[in-house]
PDB file of C-alpha atoms in Angstrom:
ATOM      1  CA  UNK A  28      -0.678  -5.315  26.089  1.00  0.00           C
ATOM      2  CA  UNK A  29      -3.681  -4.445  28.233  1.00  0.00           C
ATOM      3  CA  UNK A  30      -7.155  -5.890  27.303  1.00  0.00           C
ATOM      4  CA  UNK A  31      -9.946  -3.401  28.167  1.00  0.00           C
ATOM      5  CA  UNK A  32     -13.233  -4.329  29.714  1.00  0.00           C
ATOM      6  CA  UNK A  33     -15.374  -7.070  27.975  1.00  0.00           C
ATOM      7  CA  UNK A  34     -17.975  -4.450  27.041  1.00  0.00           C
ATOM      8  CA  UNK A  35     -15.252  -3.037  24.693  1.00  0.00           C
ATOM      9  CA  UNK A  36     -15.288  -6.156  22.534  1.00  0.00           C
ATOM     10  CA  UNK A  37     -16.783  -5.988  18.961  1.00  0.00           C
ATOM     11  CA  UNK A  38     -17.851  -8.337  16.283  1.00  0.00           C
ATOM     12  CA  UNK A  39     -15.650  -7.937  13.256  1.00  0.00           C
ATOM     13  CA  UNK A  40     -17.202  -8.915   9.871  1.00  0.00           C
ATOM     14  CA  UNK A  41     -13.896 -10.376   8.469  1.00  0.00           C
ATOM     15  CA  UNK A  42     -13.627 -12.585  11.538  1.00  0.00           C
ATOM     16  CA  UNK A  43     -17.151 -13.722  12.517  1.00  0.00           C
ATOM     17  CA  UNK A  44     -16.001 -16.803  14.482  1.00  0.00           C
ATOM     18  CA  UNK A  45     -15.110 -14.812  17.686  1.00  0.00           C
ATOM     19  CA  UNK A  46     -15.576 -11.301  19.045  1.00  0.00           C
ATOM     20  CA  UNK A  47     -12.446  -9.088  19.114  1.00  0.00           C
ATOM     21  CA  UNK A  48     -11.420  -7.702  22.435  1.00  0.00           C
ATOM     22  CA  UNK A  49     -10.471  -4.047  22.440  1.00  0.00           C
ATOM     23  CA  UNK A  50      -6.927  -3.783  23.513  1.00  0.00           C
ATOM     24  CA  UNK A  51      -4.216  -1.151  24.249  1.00  0.00           C
ATOM     25  CA  UNK A  52      -0.901  -2.323  23.003  1.00  0.00           C
ATOM     26  CA  UNK A  53       2.049  -1.289  25.140  1.00  0.00           C
ATOM     27  CA  UNK A  54       4.927   0.599  23.493  1.00  0.00           C
ATOM     28  CA  UNK A  55       7.190  -2.518  23.690  1.00  0.00           C
ATOM     29  CA  UNK A  56       4.529  -4.638  21.863  1.00  0.00           C
ATOM     30  CA  UNK A  57       5.695  -6.570  18.873  1.00  0.00           C
ATOM     31  CA  UNK A  58       2.232  -7.194  17.515  1.00  0.00           C
ATOM     32  CA  UNK A  59       1.493  -6.354  13.838  1.00  0.00           C
ATOM     33  CA  UNK A  60      -1.868  -5.313  12.502  1.00  0.00           C
ATOM     34  CA  UNK A  61      -3.162  -8.016  10.237  1.00  0.00           C
ATOM     35  CA  UNK A  62      -4.635  -5.468   7.835  1.00  0.00           C
ATOM     36  CA  UNK A  63      -2.100  -2.801   7.237  1.00  0.00           C
ATOM     37  CA  UNK A  64       0.953  -4.874   8.462  1.00  0.00           C
ATOM     38  CA  UNK A  65       2.349  -2.019  10.534  1.00  0.00           C
ATOM     39  CA  UNK A  66       3.297  -1.934  14.273  1.00  0.00           C
ATOM     40  CA  UNK A  67       0.478  -1.838  16.967  1.00  0.00           C
ATOM     41  CA  UNK A  68       2.850  -0.619  19.734  1.00  0.00           C
ATOM     42  CA  UNK A  69       1.247   2.361  21.503  1.00  0.00           C
ATOM     43  CA  UNK A  70      -2.030   2.059  19.701  1.00  0.00           C
ATOM     44  CA  UNK A  71      -5.525   0.903  20.583  1.00  0.00           C
ATOM     45  CA  UNK A  72      -6.845  -2.071  18.583  1.00  0.00           C
ATOM     46  CA  UNK A  73      -8.746  -5.330  18.545  1.00  0.00           C
ATOM     47  CA  UNK A  74      -7.536  -8.810  19.271  1.00  0.00           C
ATOM     48  CA  UNK A  75      -8.715 -12.333  19.067  1.00  0.00           C
ATOM     49  CA  UNK A  76      -6.498 -14.336  21.458  1.00  0.00           C
ATOM     50  CA  UNK A  77      -7.833 -17.682  20.066  1.00  0.00           C
ATOM     51  CA  UNK A  78      -6.854 -16.999  16.488  1.00  0.00           C
ATOM     52  CA  UNK A  79      -3.992 -14.629  17.149  1.00  0.00           C
ATOM     53  CA  UNK A  80      -5.577 -11.730  15.144  1.00  0.00           C
ATOM     54  CA  UNK A  81      -4.673  -8.096  15.783  1.00  0.00           C
ATOM     55  CA  UNK A  82      -6.196  -5.038  14.131  1.00  0.00           C
ATOM     56  CA  UNK A  83      -5.663  -1.277  14.602  1.00  0.00           C
ATOM     57  CA  UNK A  84      -8.759   0.453  15.809  1.00  0.00           C
ATOM     58  CA  UNK A  85      -8.415   2.830  12.782  1.00  0.00           C
ATOM     59  CA  UNK A  86      -8.129  -0.021  10.317  1.00  0.00           C
ATOM     60  CA  UNK A  87     -11.099  -1.770  11.815  1.00  0.00           C
ATOM     61  CA  UNK A  88     -13.080   1.333  11.352  1.00  0.00           C
ATOM     62  CA  UNK A  89     -11.908   2.316   7.753  1.00  0.00           C
ATOM     63  CA  UNK A  90     -11.667  -0.875   5.850  1.00  0.00           C
ATOM     64  CA  UNK A  91     -15.167  -2.157   4.870  1.00  0.00           C
ATOM     65  CA  UNK A  92     -16.502  -5.606   4.405  1.00  0.00           C
ATOM     66  CA  UNK A  93     -16.920  -5.244   0.619  1.00  0.00           C
ATOM     67  CA  UNK A  94     -15.498  -2.557  -1.709  1.00  0.00           C
ATOM     68  CA  UNK A  95     -15.613  -1.584  -5.365  1.00  0.00           C
ATOM     69  CA  UNK A  96     -12.044  -1.172  -6.775  1.00  0.00           C
ATOM     70  CA  UNK A  97     -11.001   0.354 -10.119  1.00  0.00           C
ATOM     71  CA  UNK A  98      -8.390  -2.327 -10.790  1.00  0.00           C
ATOM     72  CA  UNK A  99     -11.147  -5.119 -10.789  1.00  0.00           C
ATOM     73  CA  UNK A 100     -14.337  -3.328 -11.814  1.00  0.00           C
ATOM     74  CA  UNK A 101     -16.341  -6.530 -12.684  1.00  0.00           C
ATOM     75  CA  UNK A 102     -17.000  -7.594  -9.117  1.00  0.00           C
ATOM     76  CA  UNK A 103     -16.851  -6.265  -5.597  1.00  0.00           C
ATOM     77  CA  UNK A 104     -14.002  -7.416  -3.343  1.00  0.00           C
ATOM     78  CA  UNK A 105     -14.500  -8.911   0.081  1.00  0.00           C
ATOM     79  CA  UNK A 106     -12.115  -8.558   3.042  1.00  0.00           C
ATOM     80  CA  UNK A 107     -10.989 -12.071   3.728  1.00  0.00           C
ATOM     81  CA  UNK A 108      -8.187 -13.715   5.940  1.00  0.00           C
ATOM     82  CA  UNK A 109      -5.438 -15.714   4.255  1.00  0.00           C
ATOM     83  CA  UNK A 110      -4.883 -18.950   6.228  1.00  0.00           C
ATOM     84  CA  UNK A 111      -2.067 -18.583   8.803  1.00  0.00           C
ATOM     85  CA  UNK A 112      -0.629 -21.886   7.715  1.00  0.00           C
ATOM     86  CA  UNK A 113      -0.534 -23.504   4.253  1.00  0.00           C
ATOM     87  CA  UNK A 114       1.562 -24.366   1.242  1.00  0.00           C
ATOM     88  CA  UNK A 115      -0.050 -21.763  -1.074  1.00  0.00           C
ATOM     89  CA  UNK A 116       1.766 -18.537  -1.606  1.00  0.00           C
ATOM     90  CA  UNK A 117      -0.769 -15.670  -2.020  1.00  0.00           C
ATOM     91  CA  UNK A 118       0.366 -12.680  -4.038  1.00  0.00           C
ATOM     92  CA  UNK A 119      -1.315  -9.305  -4.473  1.00  0.00           C
ATOM     93  CA  UNK A 120      -2.395  -8.825  -8.023  1.00  0.00           C
ATOM     94  CA  UNK A 121      -1.768  -5.125  -7.984  1.00  0.00           C
ATOM     95  CA  UNK A 122       1.783  -4.856  -6.489  1.00  0.00           C
ATOM     96  CA  UNK A 123       2.930  -8.455  -7.186  1.00  0.00           C
ATOM     97  CA  UNK A 124       4.264  -8.701  -3.689  1.00  0.00           C
ATOM     98  CA  UNK A 125       3.483 -11.579  -1.261  1.00  0.00           C
ATOM     99  CA  UNK A 126       0.497 -11.574   1.031  1.00  0.00           C
ATOM    100  CA  UNK A 127       1.600 -12.460   4.493  1.00  0.00           C
ATOM    101  CA  UNK A 128       0.100 -15.700   6.018  1.00  0.00           C
ATOM    102  CA  UNK A 129      -2.704 -14.914   8.439  1.00  0.00           C
ATOM    103  CA  UNK A 130      -3.119 -11.391   6.980  1.00  0.00           C
ATOM    104  CA  UNK A 131      -6.296  -9.878   5.488  1.00  0.00           C
ATOM    105  CA  UNK A 132      -6.677  -9.122   1.735  1.00  0.00           C
ATOM    106  CA  UNK A 133      -9.450  -8.045  -0.440  1.00  0.00           C
ATOM    107  CA  UNK A 134     -10.625 -10.965  -2.674  1.00  0.00           C
ATOM    108  CA  UNK A 135     -12.769 -11.682  -5.558  1.00  0.00           C
ATOM    109  CA  UNK A 136     -13.394 -15.389  -5.079  1.00  0.00           C
ATOM    110  CA  UNK A 137     -14.872 -15.718  -8.480  1.00  0.00           C
ATOM    111  CA  UNK A 138     -11.764 -14.487 -10.348  1.00  0.00           C
ATOM    112  CA  UNK A 139      -9.256 -15.350  -7.681  1.00  0.00           C
ATOM    113  CA  UNK A 140      -8.112 -11.647  -7.592  1.00  0.00           C
ATOM    114  CA  UNK A 141      -6.406 -10.685  -4.409  1.00  0.00           C
ATOM    115  CA  UNK A 142      -5.080  -7.285  -3.292  1.00  0.00           C
ATOM    116  CA  UNK A 143      -3.508  -5.907  -0.174  1.00  0.00           C
ATOM    117  CA  UNK A 144      -5.811  -3.519   1.793  1.00  0.00           C
ATOM    118  CA  UNK A 145      -3.173  -0.771   1.636  1.00  0.00           C
ATOM    119  CA  UNK A 146      -2.942  -1.251  -2.179  1.00  0.00           C
ATOM    120  CA  UNK A 147      -6.669  -0.429  -2.449  1.00  0.00           C
ATOM    121  CA  UNK A 148      -5.769   3.049  -1.004  1.00  0.00           C
ATOM    122  CA  UNK A 149      -3.462   3.842  -3.935  1.00  0.00           C
ATOM    123  CA  UNK A 150      -5.224   6.609  -5.873  1.00  0.00           C
ATOM    124  CA  UNK A 151      -6.314   6.023  -9.395  1.00  0.00           C
ATOM    125  CA  UNK A 152      -5.217   9.489 -10.494  1.00  0.00           C
ATOM    126  CA  UNK A 153      -2.216  11.398  -8.953  1.00  0.00           C
ATOM    127  CA  UNK A 154       0.033  14.348  -9.726  1.00  0.00           C
ATOM    128  CA  UNK A 155       3.764  13.411  -9.449  1.00  0.00           C
ATOM    129  CA  UNK A 156       6.837  15.764  -8.840  1.00  0.00           C
ATOM    130  CA  UNK A 157       8.751  14.145 -11.754  1.00  0.00           C
ATOM    131  CA  UNK A 158       5.808  14.901 -14.194  1.00  0.00           C
ATOM    132  CA  UNK A 159       3.835  17.832 -12.620  1.00  0.00           C
ATOM    133  CA  UNK A 160       2.142  19.014 -15.829  1.00  0.00           C
ATOM    134  CA  UNK A 161      -0.327  16.280 -16.242  1.00  0.00           C
ATOM    135  CA  UNK A 162      -2.398  13.658 -14.183  1.00  0.00           C
ATOM    136  CA  UNK A 163      -1.020  10.246 -13.983  1.00  0.00           C
ATOM    137  CA  UNK A 164      -3.617   7.392 -14.155  1.00  0.00           C
ATOM    138  CA  UNK A 165      -2.980   3.920 -12.810  1.00  0.00           C
ATOM    139  CA  UNK A 166      -3.677   1.541 -15.628  1.00  0.00           C
ATOM    140  CA  UNK A 167      -2.520  -1.982 -16.846  1.00  0.00           C
ATOM    141  CA  UNK A 168       0.190  -1.410 -19.501  1.00  0.00           C
ATOM    142  CA  UNK A 169       3.737  -2.264 -20.373  1.00  0.00           C
ATOM    143  CA  UNK A 170       6.973  -0.431 -21.177  1.00  0.00           C
ATOM    144  CA  UNK A 171       9.822   1.133 -19.141  1.00  0.00           C
ATOM    145  CA  UNK A 172       9.704   3.648 -16.351  1.00  0.00           C
ATOM    146  CA  UNK A 173      10.412   7.229 -17.426  1.00  0.00           C
ATOM    147  CA  UNK A 174      12.301   7.836 -14.147  1.00  0.00           C
ATOM    148  CA  UNK A 175      14.420   4.671 -13.523  1.00  0.00           C
ATOM    149  CA  UNK A 176      14.264   3.055 -16.836  1.00  0.00           C
ATOM    150  CA  UNK A 177      13.533  -0.330 -15.400  1.00  0.00           C
ATOM    151  CA  UNK A 178      10.825  -2.595 -16.946  1.00  0.00           C
ATOM    152  CA  UNK A 179       7.354  -1.883 -15.492  1.00  0.00           C
ATOM    153  CA  UNK A 180       5.071  -4.418 -13.982  1.00  0.00           C
ATOM    154  CA  UNK A 181       1.457  -4.751 -15.234  1.00  0.00           C
ATOM    155  CA  UNK A 182       0.004  -1.873 -13.052  1.00  0.00           C
ATOM    156  CA  UNK A 183       1.717   1.499 -13.421  1.00  0.00           C
ATOM    157  CA  UNK A 184       1.011   5.226 -13.417  1.00  0.00           C
ATOM    158  CA  UNK A 185       0.693   6.437 -17.067  1.00  0.00           C
ATOM    159  CA  UNK A 186       0.179  10.132 -18.314  1.00  0.00           C
ATOM    160  CA  UNK A 187      -3.491  10.757 -18.751  1.00  0.00           C
ATOM    161  CA  UNK A 188      -2.993  12.834 -21.888  1.00  0.00           C
ATOM    162  CA  UNK A 189      -3.614   9.889 -24.350  1.00  0.00           C
ATOM    163  CA  UNK A 190      -1.388  10.052 -27.353  1.00  0.00           C
ATOM    164  CA  UNK A 191       0.291  13.283 -26.338  1.00  0.00           C
ATOM    165  CA  UNK A 192       2.724  12.153 -23.728  1.00  0.00           C
ATOM    166  CA  UNK A 193       4.436   8.661 -23.029  1.00  0.00           C
ATOM    167  CA  UNK A 194       5.463   9.401 -19.584  1.00  0.00           C
ATOM    168  CA  UNK A 195       4.903   6.384 -17.261  1.00  0.00           C
ATOM    169  CA  UNK A 196       6.159   5.574 -13.740  1.00  0.00           C
ATOM    170  CA  UNK A 197       6.481   2.733 -11.191  1.00  0.00           C
ATOM    171  CA  UNK A 198       4.304   3.448  -8.151  1.00  0.00           C
ATOM    172  CA  UNK A 199       7.630   3.622  -6.274  1.00  0.00           C
ATOM    173  CA  UNK A 200       8.802   6.485  -8.528  1.00  0.00           C
ATOM    174  CA  UNK A 201       5.725   8.578  -8.470  1.00  0.00           C
ATOM    175  CA  UNK A 202       6.531  10.448  -5.243  1.00  0.00           C
ATOM    176  CA  UNK A 203       9.922  11.505  -6.384  1.00  0.00           C
ATOM    177  CA  UNK A 204      13.081  11.060  -4.177  1.00  0.00           C
ATOM    178  CA  UNK A 205      12.969   8.696  -1.230  1.00  0.00           C
ATOM    179  CA  UNK A 206      13.800  10.422   2.074  1.00  0.00           C
ATOM    180  CA  UNK A 207      16.587   9.404   4.492  1.00  0.00           C
ATOM    181  CA  UNK A 208      17.623   5.725   4.118  1.00  0.00           C
ATOM    182  CA  UNK A 209      14.258   4.603   2.641  1.00  0.00           C
ATOM    183  CA  UNK A 210      14.612   2.101  -0.093  1.00  0.00           C
ATOM    184  CA  UNK A 211      11.626   2.317  -2.367  1.00  0.00           C
ATOM    185  CA  UNK A 212      12.982   1.354  -5.621  1.00  0.00           C
ATOM    186  CA  UNK A 213      15.238  -1.628  -4.857  1.00  0.00           C
ATOM    187  CA  UNK A 214      12.949  -4.553  -5.765  1.00  0.00           C
ATOM    188  CA  UNK A 215      13.043  -6.184  -9.276  1.00  0.00           C
ATOM    189  CA  UNK A 216       9.161  -6.218  -9.620  1.00  0.00           C
ATOM    190  CA  UNK A 217       6.792  -3.576  -8.379  1.00  0.00           C
ATOM    191  CA  UNK A 218       9.505  -1.765  -6.510  1.00  0.00           C
ATOM    192  CA  UNK A 219      12.104  -1.915  -9.314  1.00  0.00           C
ATOM    193  CA  UNK A 220      15.265   0.029  -8.679  1.00  0.00           C
ATOM    194  CA  UNK A 221      17.051   2.850 -10.467  1.00  0.00           C
ATOM    195  CA  UNK A 222      20.602   1.849 -11.322  1.00  0.00           C
ATOM    196  CA  UNK A 223      20.927   4.228 -14.282  1.00  0.00           C
ATOM    197  CA  UNK A 224      19.205   7.533 -14.583  1.00  0.00           C
ATOM    198  CA  UNK A 225      19.011   9.824 -17.508  1.00  0.00           C
ATOM    199  CA  UNK A 226      16.771  11.273 -20.193  1.00  0.00           C
ATOM    200  CA  UNK A 227      13.422  10.251 -21.556  1.00  0.00           C
ATOM    201  CA  UNK A 228      13.189  10.318 -25.306  1.00  0.00           C
ATOM    202  CA  UNK A 229      16.666  11.875 -25.511  1.00  0.00           C
ATOM    203  CA  UNK A 230      15.738  14.690 -23.102  1.00  0.00           C
ATOM    204  CA  UNK A 231      16.719  15.114 -19.372  1.00  0.00           C
ATOM    205  CA  UNK A 232      13.639  14.684 -17.198  1.00  0.00           C
ATOM    206  CA  UNK A 233      12.769  16.251 -13.934  1.00  0.00           C
ATOM    207  CA  UNK A 234      13.109  12.756 -12.408  1.00  0.00           C
ATOM    208  CA  UNK A 235      16.904  13.060 -12.756  1.00  0.00           C
ATOM    209  CA  UNK A 236      16.901  15.846 -10.185  1.00  0.00           C
ATOM    210  CA  UNK A 237      15.012  13.531  -7.757  1.00  0.00           C
ATOM    211  CA  UNK A 238      17.072  10.404  -8.209  1.00  0.00           C
ATOM    212  CA  UNK A 239      20.696  11.488  -9.186  1.00  0.00           C
ATOM    213  CA  UNK A 240      22.059  11.417  -5.685  1.00  0.00           C
ATOM    214  CA  UNK A 241      20.185   8.349  -4.441  1.00  0.00           C
ATOM    215  CA  UNK A 242      21.934   5.198  -3.455  1.00  0.00           C
ATOM    216  CA  UNK A 243      20.096   1.945  -2.732  1.00  0.00           C
ATOM    217  CA  UNK A 244      20.023   0.823   0.833  1.00  0.00           C
ATOM    218  CA  UNK A 245      18.884  -2.414   2.421  1.00  0.00           C
ATOM    219  CA  UNK A 246      15.414  -3.360   1.257  1.00  0.00           C
ATOM    220  CA  UNK A 247      12.576  -3.001   3.919  1.00  0.00           C
ATOM    221  CA  UNK A 248       9.496  -5.081   3.983  1.00  0.00           C
ATOM    222  CA  UNK A 249       6.931  -4.557   1.065  1.00  0.00           C
ATOM    223  CA  UNK A 250       4.386  -3.412   3.672  1.00  0.00           C
ATOM    224  CA  UNK A 251       6.766  -0.815   5.020  1.00  0.00           C
ATOM    225  CA  UNK A 252       7.548   0.490   1.609  1.00  0.00           C
ATOM    226  CA  UNK A 253       3.974   0.683   0.540  1.00  0.00           C
ATOM    227  CA  UNK A 254       2.925   2.473   3.718  1.00  0.00           C
ATOM    228  CA  UNK A 255       5.702   5.010   3.136  1.00  0.00           C
ATOM    229  CA  UNK A 256       4.533   5.621  -0.487  1.00  0.00           C
ATOM    230  CA  UNK A 257       1.096   6.409   0.854  1.00  0.00           C
ATOM    231  CA  UNK A 258       2.504   8.973   3.302  1.00  0.00           C
ATOM    232  CA  UNK A 259       4.208  10.944   0.549  1.00  0.00           C
ATOM    233  CA  UNK A 260       2.583  14.220  -0.122  1.00  0.00           C
ATOM    234  CA  UNK A 261       1.616  13.445  -3.680  1.00  0.00           C
ATOM    235  CA  UNK A 262      -0.197  10.276  -2.629  1.00  0.00           C
ATOM    236  CA  UNK A 263      -1.671  11.596   0.649  1.00  0.00           C
ATOM    237  CA  UNK A 264      -3.312  14.554  -1.178  1.00  0.00           C
ATOM    238  CA  UNK A 265      -4.888  12.379  -3.640  1.00  0.00           C
ATOM    239  CA  UNK A 266      -5.997   9.810  -1.219  1.00  0.00           C
ATOM    240  CA  UNK A 267      -7.585  12.469   1.054  1.00  0.00           C
ATOM    241  CA  UNK A 268      -9.359  13.897  -1.912  1.00  0.00           C
ATOM    242  CA  UNK A 269     -10.625  10.471  -3.075  1.00  0.00           C
ATOM    243  CA  UNK A 270     -11.769   9.366   0.327  1.00  0.00           C
ATOM    244  CA  UNK A 271     -13.294  12.640   1.541  1.00  0.00           C
ATOM    245  CA  UNK A 272     -10.787  12.576   4.388  1.00  0.00           C
ATOM    246  CA  UNK A 273     -12.105   9.306   5.758  1.00  0.00           C
ATOM    247  CA  UNK A 274      -8.838   7.594   5.166  1.00  0.00           C
ATOM    248  CA  UNK A 275      -6.937  10.064   7.450  1.00  0.00           C
ATOM    249  CA  UNK A 276      -7.067   7.932  10.661  1.00  0.00           C
ATOM    250  CA  UNK A 277      -5.386   5.086   8.890  1.00  0.00           C
ATOM    251  CA  UNK A 278      -2.660   7.376   7.383  1.00  0.00           C
ATOM    252  CA  UNK A 279      -2.167   8.949  10.786  1.00  0.00           C
ATOM    253  CA  UNK A 280      -1.535   5.544  12.374  1.00  0.00           C
ATOM    254  CA  UNK A 281       0.994   4.765   9.595  1.00  0.00           C
ATOM    255  CA  UNK A 282       2.677   8.091  10.123  1.00  0.00           C
ATOM    256  CA  UNK A 283       2.965   7.547  13.841  1.00  0.00           C
ATOM    257  CA  UNK A 284       4.202   4.007  13.387  1.00  0.00           C
ATOM    258  CA  UNK A 285       7.081   5.127  11.212  1.00  0.00           C
ATOM    259  CA  UNK A 286       8.001   8.082  13.442  1.00  0.00           C
TER     260      UNK A 286
END
């Protein structure tokens, strides 16, 4: 890790206590970005030595101080840091996974609503290989996943043709089959697994073609799984369209981190 000249420091709105020093992280670095939770090795970023905060340059540029988010339309969300130590377990209200101590989340203080920064990149509307005919919209609902037949969490992708189609998917199941040894459907909550695959409404679905040969591997971290979801073509196309391409630097960092 090589700090750059002091003139390359910057004030970061989510950490106003100290300026962050622009840093190049060596390829052997074990530092993790406190926004996206992926590796900083080989990347430029910003660090606060006093508070042990590290942020990708791309993440510092993309994630804003305050955002509007479709899953909490009543109030804006502010990028805030979770205490690095404490007895309270913070959980993302979208994916229901833990928020790591010391990491940043988008928060509505009034409603105690918290969401991972990467979860705010999930598109509200997406096209999915298992259900290519209609748009899928992320909404709060209930029921079972049409691909893996596991119970769904509150937030899920549901066919946008109201009343005409009952197709619904876990976020993990939207992109179709995992590649390689990735385990994206092994968790019991947001990433619920597919133990049995078959038809929907008595009919064989296209999802069977995606999952029939898949076997569950060791479960990676939630941040790793989410990052890999965002890099799937169906998600990336929707994210690029929704962001006007401004999210590309973050997606490129995630892509490089997993290569």
